[in-house]
Coordinates of C-alpha atoms in Angstrom, one line a residue:
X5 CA 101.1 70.2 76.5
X6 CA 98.7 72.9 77.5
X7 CA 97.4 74.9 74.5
X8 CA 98.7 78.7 74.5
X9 CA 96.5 81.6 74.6
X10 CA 97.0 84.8 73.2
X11 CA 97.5 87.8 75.6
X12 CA 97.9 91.6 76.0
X13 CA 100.2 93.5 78.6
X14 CA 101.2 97.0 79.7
X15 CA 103.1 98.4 82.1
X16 CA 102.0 101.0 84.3
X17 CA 104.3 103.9 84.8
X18 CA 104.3 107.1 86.9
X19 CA 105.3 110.0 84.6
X20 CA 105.9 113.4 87.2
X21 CA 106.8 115.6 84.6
X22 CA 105.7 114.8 80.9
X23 CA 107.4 116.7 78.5
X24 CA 110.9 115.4 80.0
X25 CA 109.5 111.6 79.4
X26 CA 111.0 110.2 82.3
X27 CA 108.7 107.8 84.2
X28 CA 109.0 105.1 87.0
X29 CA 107.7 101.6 86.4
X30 CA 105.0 101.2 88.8
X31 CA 102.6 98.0 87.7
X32 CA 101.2 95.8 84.8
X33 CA 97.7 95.3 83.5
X34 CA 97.3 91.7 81.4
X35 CA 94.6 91.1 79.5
X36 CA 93.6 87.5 77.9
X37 CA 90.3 87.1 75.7
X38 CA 90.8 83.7 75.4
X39 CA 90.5 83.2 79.6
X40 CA 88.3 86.1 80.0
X41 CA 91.1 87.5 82.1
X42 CA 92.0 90.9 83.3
X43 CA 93.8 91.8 86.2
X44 CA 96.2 94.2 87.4
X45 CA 98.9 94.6 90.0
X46 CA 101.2 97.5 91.1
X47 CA 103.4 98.3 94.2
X48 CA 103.9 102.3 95.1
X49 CA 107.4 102.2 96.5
X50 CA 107.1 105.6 98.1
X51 CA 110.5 106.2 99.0
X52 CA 111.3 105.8 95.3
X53 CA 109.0 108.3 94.2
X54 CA 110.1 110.9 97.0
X55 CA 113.9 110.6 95.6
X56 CA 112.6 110.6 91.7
X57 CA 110.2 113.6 92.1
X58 CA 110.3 115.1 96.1
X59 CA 107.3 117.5 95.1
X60 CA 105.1 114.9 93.6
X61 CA 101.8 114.1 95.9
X62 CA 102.2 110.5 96.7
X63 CA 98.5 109.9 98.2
X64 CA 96.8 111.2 94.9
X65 CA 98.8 108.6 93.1
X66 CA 98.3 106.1 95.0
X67 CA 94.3 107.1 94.6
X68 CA 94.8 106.9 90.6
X69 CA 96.1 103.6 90.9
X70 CA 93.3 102.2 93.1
X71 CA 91.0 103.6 91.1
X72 CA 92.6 101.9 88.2
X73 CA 92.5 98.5 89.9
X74 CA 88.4 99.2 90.6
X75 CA 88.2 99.9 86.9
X76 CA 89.7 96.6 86.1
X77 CA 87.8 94.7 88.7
X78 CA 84.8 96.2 87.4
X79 CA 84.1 98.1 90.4
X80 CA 84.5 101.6 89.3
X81 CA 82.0 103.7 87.5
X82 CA 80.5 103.7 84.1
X83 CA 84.3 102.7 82.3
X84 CA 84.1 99.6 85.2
X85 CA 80.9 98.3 83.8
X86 CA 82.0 97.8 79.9
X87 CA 83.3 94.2 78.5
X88 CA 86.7 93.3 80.1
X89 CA 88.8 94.1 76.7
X90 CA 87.0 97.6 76.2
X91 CA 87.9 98.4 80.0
X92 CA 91.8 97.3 78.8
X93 CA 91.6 99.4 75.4
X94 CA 90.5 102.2 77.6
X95 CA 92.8 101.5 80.4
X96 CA 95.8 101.4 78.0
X97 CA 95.0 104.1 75.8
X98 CA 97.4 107.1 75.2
X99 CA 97.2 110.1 77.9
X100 CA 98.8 112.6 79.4
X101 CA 98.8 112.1 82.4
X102 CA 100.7 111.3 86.1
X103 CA 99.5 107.7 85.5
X104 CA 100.2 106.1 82.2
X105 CA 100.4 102.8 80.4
X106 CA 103.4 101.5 78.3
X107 CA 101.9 100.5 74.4
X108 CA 100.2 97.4 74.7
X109 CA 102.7 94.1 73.8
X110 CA 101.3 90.8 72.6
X111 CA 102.7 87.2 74.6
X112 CA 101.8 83.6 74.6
X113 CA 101.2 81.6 78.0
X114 CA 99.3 78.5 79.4
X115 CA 97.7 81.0 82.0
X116 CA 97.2 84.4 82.6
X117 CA 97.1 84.2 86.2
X118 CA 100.5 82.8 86.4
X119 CA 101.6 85.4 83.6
X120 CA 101.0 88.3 85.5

């Protein structure tokens, strides 16, 4: 039996309108130290967001998510260049914002690839 490794997870969410705390799942960010792994996926399902908020920009979202991703691949800016778990921390850190993260939950697996 494959030894399990320790890892991190949030979920991504699109919040339109914060102070009413309702928010669309959108994606999830994983994080193992153990694998040196970080990745992140998401899918914009447009239509959804039209019926949830119809005045929301969809294109600028879509732009905060890729930028996101870049950050996590390392390919974004001065945030994309730190360690892999300081890129997560800052990645999942509390904002107010269109784009959030869920709090970060802990999970066991045999590989983080196959995780996520």
């Amino acid at each position: 039996m494959k030894e399990k490794n320790l890892f991190e997870y949030a979920v991504i969410r699109i919040v339109t309108q914060v102070y009413r705390e309702e928010f669309l799942n959108t994606g999830v960010i994983l994080y193992c130290a153990k694998e040196k792994f970080l990745q992140m996926r998401f899918m914009l399902d447009k239509n959804r967001i039209a019926a949830f908020a119809p005045k929301q920009d969809i294109e600028s979202i879509q732009e905060l998510l890729i930028g996101m991703k870049e950050i996590v691949d390392g390919k974004q800016g001065t945030i994309g260049k730190l360690p892999i778990a300081e890129r997560f921390r800052w990645l999942t850190a509390t904002r107010s914002s269109i784009v959030q993260s869920s709090k970060v939950h802990p999970g066991l697996c045999e590989n983080a690839a196959e995780m996520l």
